[in-house]
mmCIF file with all atom_site columns, C-alpha atoms in Angstrom:
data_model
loop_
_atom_site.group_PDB
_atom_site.id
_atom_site.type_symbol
_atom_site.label_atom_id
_atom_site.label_alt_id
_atom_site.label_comp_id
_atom_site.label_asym_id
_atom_site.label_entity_id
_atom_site.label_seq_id
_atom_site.pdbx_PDB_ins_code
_atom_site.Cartn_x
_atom_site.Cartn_y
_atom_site.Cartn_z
_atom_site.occupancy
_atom_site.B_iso_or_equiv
_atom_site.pdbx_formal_charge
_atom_site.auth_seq_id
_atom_site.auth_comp_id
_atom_site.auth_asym_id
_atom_site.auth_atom_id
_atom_site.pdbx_PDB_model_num
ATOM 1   C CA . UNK A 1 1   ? 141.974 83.429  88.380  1.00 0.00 ? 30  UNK A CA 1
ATOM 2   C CA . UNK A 1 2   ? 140.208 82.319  91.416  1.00 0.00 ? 31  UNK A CA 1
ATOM 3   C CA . UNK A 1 3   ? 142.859 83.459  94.169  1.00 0.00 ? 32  UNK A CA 1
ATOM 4   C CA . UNK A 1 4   ? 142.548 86.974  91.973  1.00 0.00 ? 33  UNK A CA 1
ATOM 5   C CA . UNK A 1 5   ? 138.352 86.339  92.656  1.00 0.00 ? 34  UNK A CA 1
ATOM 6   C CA . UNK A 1 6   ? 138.526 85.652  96.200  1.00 0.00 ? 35  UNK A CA 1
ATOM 7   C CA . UNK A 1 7   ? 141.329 87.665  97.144  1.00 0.00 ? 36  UNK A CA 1
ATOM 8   C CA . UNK A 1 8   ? 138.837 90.799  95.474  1.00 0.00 ? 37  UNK A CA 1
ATOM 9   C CA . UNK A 1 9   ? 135.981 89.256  97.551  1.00 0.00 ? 38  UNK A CA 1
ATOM 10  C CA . UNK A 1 10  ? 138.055 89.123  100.836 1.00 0.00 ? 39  UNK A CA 1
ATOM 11  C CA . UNK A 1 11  ? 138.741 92.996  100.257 1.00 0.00 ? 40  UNK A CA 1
ATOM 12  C CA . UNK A 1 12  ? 135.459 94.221  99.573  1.00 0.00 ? 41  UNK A CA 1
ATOM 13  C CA . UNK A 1 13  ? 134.194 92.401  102.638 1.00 0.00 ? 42  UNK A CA 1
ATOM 14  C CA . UNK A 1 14  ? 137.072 93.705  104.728 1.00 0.00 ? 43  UNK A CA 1
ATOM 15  C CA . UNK A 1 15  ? 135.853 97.227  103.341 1.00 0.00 ? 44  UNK A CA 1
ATOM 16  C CA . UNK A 1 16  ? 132.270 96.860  104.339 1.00 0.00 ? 45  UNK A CA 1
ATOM 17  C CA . UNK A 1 17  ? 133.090 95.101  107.575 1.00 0.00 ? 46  UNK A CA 1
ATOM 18  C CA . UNK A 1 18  ? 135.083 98.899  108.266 1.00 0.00 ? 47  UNK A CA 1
ATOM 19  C CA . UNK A 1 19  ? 132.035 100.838 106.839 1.00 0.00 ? 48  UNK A CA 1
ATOM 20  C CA . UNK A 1 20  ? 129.946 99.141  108.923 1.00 0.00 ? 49  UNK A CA 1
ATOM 21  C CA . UNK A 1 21  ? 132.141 99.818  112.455 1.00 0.00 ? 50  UNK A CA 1
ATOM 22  C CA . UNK A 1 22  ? 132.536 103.277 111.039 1.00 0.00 ? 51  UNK A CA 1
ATOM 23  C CA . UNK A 1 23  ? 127.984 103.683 110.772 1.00 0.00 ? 52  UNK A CA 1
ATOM 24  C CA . UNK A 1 24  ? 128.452 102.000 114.289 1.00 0.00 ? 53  UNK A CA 1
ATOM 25  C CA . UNK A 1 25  ? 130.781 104.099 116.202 1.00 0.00 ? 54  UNK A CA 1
ATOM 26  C CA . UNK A 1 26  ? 130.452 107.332 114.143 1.00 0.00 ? 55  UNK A CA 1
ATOM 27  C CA . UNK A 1 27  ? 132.341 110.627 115.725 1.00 0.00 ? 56  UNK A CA 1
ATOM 28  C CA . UNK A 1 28  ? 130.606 113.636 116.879 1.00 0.00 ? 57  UNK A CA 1
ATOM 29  C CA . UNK A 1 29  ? 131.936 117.041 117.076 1.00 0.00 ? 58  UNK A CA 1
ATOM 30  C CA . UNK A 1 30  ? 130.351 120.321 118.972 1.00 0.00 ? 59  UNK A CA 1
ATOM 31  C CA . UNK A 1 31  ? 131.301 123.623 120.232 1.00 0.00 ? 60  UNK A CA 1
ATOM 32  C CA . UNK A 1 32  ? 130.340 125.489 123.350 1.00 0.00 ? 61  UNK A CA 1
ATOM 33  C CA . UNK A 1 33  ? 130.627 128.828 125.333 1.00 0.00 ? 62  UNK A CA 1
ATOM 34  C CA . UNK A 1 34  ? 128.769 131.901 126.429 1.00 0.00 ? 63  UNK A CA 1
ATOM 35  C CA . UNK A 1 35  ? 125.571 133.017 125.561 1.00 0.00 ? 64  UNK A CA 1
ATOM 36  C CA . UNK A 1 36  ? 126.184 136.624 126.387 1.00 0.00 ? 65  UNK A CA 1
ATOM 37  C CA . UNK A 1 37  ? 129.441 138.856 125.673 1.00 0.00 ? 66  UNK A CA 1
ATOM 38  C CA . UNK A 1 38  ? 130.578 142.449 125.376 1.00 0.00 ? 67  UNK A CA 1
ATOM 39  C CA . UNK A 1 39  ? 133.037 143.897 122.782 1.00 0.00 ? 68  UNK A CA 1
ATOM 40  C CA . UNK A 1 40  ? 136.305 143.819 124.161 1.00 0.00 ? 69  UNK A CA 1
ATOM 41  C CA . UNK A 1 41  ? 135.959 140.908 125.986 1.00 0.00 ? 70  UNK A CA 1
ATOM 42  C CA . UNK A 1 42  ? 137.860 137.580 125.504 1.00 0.00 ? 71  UNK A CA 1
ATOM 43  C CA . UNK A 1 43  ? 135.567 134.422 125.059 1.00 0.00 ? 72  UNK A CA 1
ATOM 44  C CA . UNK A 1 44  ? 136.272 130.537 124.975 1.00 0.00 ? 73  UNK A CA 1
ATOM 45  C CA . UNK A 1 45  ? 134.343 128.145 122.988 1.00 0.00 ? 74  UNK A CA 1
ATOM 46  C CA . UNK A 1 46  ? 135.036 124.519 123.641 1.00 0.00 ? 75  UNK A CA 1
ATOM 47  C CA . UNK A 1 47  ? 135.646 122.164 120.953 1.00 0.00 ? 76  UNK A CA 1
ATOM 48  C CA . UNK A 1 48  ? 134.188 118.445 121.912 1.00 0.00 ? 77  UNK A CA 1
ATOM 49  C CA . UNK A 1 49  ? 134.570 115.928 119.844 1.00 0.00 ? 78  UNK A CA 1
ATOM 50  C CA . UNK A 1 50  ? 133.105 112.401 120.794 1.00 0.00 ? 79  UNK A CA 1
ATOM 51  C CA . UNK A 1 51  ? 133.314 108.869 119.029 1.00 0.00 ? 80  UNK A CA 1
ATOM 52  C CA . UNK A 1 52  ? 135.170 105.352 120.117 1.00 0.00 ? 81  UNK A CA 1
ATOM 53  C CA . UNK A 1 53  ? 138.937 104.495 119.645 1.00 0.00 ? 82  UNK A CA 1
ATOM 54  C CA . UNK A 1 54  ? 139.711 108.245 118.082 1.00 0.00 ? 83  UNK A CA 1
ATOM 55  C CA . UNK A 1 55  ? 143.078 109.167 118.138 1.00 0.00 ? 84  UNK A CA 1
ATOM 56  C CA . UNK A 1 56  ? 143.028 112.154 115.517 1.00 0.00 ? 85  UNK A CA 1
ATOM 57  C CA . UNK A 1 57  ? 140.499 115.087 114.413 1.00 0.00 ? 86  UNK A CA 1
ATOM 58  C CA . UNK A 1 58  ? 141.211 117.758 111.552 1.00 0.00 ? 87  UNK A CA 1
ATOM 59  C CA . UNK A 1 59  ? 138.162 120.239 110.176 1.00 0.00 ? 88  UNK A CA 1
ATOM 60  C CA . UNK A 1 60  ? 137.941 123.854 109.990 1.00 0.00 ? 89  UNK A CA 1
ATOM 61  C CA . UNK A 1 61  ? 135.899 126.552 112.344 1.00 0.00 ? 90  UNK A CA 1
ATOM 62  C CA . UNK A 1 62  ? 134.247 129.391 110.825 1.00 0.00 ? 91  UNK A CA 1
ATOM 63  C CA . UNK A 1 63  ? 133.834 132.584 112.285 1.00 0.00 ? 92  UNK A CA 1
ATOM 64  C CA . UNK A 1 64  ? 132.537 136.248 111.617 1.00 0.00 ? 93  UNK A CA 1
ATOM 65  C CA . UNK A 1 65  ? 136.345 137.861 111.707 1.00 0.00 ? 94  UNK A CA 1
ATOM 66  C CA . UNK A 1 66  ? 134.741 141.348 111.891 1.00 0.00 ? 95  UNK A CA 1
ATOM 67  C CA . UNK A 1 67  ? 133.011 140.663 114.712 1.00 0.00 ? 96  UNK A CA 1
ATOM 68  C CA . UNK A 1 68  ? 135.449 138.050 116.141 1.00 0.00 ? 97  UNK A CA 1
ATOM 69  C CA . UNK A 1 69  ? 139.648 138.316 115.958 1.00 0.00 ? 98  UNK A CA 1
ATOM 70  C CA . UNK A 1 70  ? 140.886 134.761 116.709 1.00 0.00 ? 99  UNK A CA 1
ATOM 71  C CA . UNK A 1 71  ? 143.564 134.774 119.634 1.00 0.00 ? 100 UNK A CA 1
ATOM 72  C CA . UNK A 1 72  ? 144.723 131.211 120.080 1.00 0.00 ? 101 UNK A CA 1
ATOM 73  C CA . UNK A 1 73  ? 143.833 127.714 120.603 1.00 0.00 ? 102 UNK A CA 1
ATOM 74  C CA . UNK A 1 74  ? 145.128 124.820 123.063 1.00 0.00 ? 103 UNK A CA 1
ATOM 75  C CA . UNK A 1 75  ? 144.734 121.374 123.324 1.00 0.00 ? 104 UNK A CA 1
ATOM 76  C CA . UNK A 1 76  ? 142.767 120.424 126.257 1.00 0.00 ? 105 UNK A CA 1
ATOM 77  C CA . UNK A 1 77  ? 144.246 116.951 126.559 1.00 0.00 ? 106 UNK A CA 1
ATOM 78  C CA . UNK A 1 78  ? 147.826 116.305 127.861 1.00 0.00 ? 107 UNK A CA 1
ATOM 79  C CA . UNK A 1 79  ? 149.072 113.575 125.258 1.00 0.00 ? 108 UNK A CA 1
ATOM 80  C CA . UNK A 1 80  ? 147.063 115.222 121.666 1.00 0.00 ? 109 UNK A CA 1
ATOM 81  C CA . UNK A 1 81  ? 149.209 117.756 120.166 1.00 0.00 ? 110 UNK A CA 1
ATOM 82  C CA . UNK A 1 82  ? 147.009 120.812 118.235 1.00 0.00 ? 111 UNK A CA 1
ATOM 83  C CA . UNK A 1 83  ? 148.113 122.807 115.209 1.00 0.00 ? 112 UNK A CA 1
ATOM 84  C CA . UNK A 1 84  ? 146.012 125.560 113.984 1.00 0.00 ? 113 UNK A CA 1
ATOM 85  C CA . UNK A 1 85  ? 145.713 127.965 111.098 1.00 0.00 ? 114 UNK A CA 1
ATOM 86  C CA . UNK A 1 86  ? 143.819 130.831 111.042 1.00 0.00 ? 115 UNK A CA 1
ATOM 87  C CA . UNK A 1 87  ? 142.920 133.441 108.042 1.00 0.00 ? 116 UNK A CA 1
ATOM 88  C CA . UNK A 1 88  ? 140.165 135.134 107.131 1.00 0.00 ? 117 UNK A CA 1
ATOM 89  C CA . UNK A 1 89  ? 137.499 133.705 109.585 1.00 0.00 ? 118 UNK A CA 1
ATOM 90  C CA . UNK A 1 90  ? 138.370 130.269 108.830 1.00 0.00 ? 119 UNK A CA 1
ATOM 91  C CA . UNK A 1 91  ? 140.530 128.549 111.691 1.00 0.00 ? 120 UNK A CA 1
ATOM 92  C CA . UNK A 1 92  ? 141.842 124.802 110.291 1.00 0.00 ? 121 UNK A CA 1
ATOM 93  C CA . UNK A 1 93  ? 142.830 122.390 112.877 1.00 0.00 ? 122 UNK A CA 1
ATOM 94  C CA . UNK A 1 94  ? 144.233 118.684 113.259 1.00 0.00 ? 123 UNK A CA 1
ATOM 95  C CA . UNK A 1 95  ? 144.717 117.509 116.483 1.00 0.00 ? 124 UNK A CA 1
ATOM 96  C CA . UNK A 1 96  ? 146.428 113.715 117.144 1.00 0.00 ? 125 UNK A CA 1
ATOM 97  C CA . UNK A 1 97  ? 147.256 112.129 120.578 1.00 0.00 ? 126 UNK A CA 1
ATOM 98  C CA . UNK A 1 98  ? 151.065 111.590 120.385 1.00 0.00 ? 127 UNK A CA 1
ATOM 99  C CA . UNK A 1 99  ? 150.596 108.223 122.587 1.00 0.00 ? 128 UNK A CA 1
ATOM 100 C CA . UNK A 1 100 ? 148.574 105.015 122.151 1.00 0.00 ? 129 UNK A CA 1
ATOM 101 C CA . UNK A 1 101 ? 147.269 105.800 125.716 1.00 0.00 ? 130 UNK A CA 1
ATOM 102 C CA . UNK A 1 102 ? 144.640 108.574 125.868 1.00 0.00 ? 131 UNK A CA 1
ATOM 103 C CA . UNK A 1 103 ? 142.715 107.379 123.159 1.00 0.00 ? 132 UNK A CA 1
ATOM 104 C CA . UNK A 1 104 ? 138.843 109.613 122.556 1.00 0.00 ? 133 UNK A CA 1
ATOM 105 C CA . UNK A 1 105 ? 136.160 107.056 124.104 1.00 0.00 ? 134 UNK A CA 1
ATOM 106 C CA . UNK A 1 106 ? 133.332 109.336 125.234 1.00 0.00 ? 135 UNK A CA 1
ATOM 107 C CA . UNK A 1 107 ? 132.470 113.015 124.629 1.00 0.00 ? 136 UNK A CA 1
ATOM 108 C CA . UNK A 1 108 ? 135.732 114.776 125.524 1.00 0.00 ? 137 UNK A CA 1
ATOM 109 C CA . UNK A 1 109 ? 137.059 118.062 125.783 1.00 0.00 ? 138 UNK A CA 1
ATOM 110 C CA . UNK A 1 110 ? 139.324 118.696 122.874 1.00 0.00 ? 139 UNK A CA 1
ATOM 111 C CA . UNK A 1 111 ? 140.518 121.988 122.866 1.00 0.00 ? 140 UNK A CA 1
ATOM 112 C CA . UNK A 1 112 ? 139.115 125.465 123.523 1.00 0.00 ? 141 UNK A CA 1
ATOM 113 C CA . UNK A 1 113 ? 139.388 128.603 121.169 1.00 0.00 ? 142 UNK A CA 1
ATOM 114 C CA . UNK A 1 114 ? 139.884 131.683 122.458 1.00 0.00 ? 143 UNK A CA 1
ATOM 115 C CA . UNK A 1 115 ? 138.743 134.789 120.096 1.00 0.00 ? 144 UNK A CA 1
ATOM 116 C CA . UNK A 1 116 ? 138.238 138.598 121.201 1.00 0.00 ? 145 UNK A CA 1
ATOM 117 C CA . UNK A 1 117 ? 134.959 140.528 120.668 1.00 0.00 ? 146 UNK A CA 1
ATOM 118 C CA . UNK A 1 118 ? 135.768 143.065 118.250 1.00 0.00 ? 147 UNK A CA 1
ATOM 119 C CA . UNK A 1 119 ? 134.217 147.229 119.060 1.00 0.00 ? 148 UNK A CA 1
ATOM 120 C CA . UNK A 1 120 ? 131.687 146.830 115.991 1.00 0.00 ? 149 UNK A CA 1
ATOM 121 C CA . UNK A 1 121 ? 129.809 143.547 117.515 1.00 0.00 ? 150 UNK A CA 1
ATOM 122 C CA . UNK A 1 122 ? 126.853 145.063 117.024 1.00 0.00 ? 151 UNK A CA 1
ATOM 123 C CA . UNK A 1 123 ? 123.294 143.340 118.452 1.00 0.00 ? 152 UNK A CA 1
ATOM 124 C CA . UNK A 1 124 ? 123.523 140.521 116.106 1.00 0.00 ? 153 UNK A CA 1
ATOM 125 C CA . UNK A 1 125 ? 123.865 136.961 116.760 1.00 0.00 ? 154 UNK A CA 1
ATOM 126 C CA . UNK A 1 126 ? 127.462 135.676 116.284 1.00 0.00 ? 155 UNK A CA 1
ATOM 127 C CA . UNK A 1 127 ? 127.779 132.196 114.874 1.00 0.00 ? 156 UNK A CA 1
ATOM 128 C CA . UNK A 1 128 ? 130.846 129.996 115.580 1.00 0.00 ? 157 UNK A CA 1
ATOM 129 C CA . UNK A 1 129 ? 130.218 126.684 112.640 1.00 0.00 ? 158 UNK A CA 1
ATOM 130 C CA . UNK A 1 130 ? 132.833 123.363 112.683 1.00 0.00 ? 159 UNK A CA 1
ATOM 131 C CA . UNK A 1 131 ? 132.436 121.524 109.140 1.00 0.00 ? 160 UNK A CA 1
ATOM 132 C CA . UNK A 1 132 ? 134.258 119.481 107.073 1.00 0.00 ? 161 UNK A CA 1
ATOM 133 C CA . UNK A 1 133 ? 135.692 117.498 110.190 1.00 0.00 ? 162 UNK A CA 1
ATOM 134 C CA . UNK A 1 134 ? 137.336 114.119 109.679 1.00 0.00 ? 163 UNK A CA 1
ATOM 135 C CA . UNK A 1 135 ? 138.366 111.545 112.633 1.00 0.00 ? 164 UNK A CA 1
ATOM 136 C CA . UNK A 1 136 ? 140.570 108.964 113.378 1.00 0.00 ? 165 UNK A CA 1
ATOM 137 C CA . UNK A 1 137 ? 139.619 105.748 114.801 1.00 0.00 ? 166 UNK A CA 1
ATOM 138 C CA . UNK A 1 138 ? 142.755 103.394 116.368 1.00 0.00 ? 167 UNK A CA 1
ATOM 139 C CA . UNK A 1 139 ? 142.218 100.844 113.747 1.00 0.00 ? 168 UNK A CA 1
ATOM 140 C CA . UNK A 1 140 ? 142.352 103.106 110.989 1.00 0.00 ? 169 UNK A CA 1
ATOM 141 C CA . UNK A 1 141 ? 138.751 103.792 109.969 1.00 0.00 ? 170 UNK A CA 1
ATOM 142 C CA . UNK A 1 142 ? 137.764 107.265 109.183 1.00 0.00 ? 171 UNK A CA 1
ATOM 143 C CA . UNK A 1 143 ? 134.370 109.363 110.095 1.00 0.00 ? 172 UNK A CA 1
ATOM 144 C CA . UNK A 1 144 ? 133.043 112.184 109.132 1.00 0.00 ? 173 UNK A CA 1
ATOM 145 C CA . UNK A 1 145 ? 130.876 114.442 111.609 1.00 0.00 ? 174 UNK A CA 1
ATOM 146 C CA . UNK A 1 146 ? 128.078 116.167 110.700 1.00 0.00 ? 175 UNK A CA 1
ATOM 147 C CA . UNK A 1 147 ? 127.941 120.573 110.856 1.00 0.00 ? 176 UNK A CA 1
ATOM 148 C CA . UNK A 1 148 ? 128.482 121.739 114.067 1.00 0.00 ? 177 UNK A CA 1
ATOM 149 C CA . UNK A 1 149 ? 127.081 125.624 114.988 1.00 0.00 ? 178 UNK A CA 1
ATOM 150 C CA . UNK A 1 150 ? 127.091 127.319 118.235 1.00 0.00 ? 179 UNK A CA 1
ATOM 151 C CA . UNK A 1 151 ? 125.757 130.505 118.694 1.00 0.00 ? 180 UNK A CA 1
ATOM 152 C CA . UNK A 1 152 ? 122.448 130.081 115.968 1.00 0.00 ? 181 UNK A CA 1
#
């Protein structure tokens, strides 16, 4: 009954030893491009993503599809592969480095979105959100980044 006991205690400390690298080292995620665009026009927004030891990102990327039509996205980083799903102003992603070598360790560059300004843009603001994003850290502990908007 005791090697049950301590083999429970050894666990629950290994858990919290991983919560605590995960409060540490936590991931963060943002997205970037132009202030100013005309219907018509192709734009790029940048997906960062930030954090220590990350070797894999999923989330989702909201977007006005009437004012915005979503034309593709590519991975920014030679050795992550990208898939992507977009429907109805939601674009999904999970992106994972394919190698042990090029491993996220500062803010980085992960892969830009390209969308197309749509004839009825209007003079309203147009709002590109991440959310629900989950990250990879080498030694398997997950973290979760916080909401993400660019264009507000």
């Amino acid at each position: 009954m005791y090697k049950k006991i301590s083999a429970l205690i050894a666990v629950i400390l290994i858990s919290l030893s991983c919560l605590c690298v995960s409060a540490e080292n936590a991931a963060a995620l943002s997205l970037s491009g132009p202030k100013n665009f005309s219907a018509g026009e192709e734009i790029e927004i940048e997906v960062t993503l930030g954090g220590k030891d990350l070797v894999s990102a999923a989330g989702q990327i909201n977007y006005d599809a009437r004012k915005l039509e979503f034309i593709e996205a590519s991975s920014n980083l030679a050795r992550w592969s990208l898939e992507t799903n977009a429907q109805d102003g939601n674009l999904y992603f999970a992106a994972a480095n394919v190698t042990a070598k090029e491993v996220i360790n500062k803010k980085t560059a992960l892969f830009t979105v390209t969308f197309k300004a749509n004839s009825d843009l209007g003079n309203e603001a147009v709002n590109v959100s991440a959310e629900n994003i989950k990250a990879l850290g080498r030694w398997r502990n997950t973290f979760s980044c916080k909401r993400a908007v660019f264009g507000e």
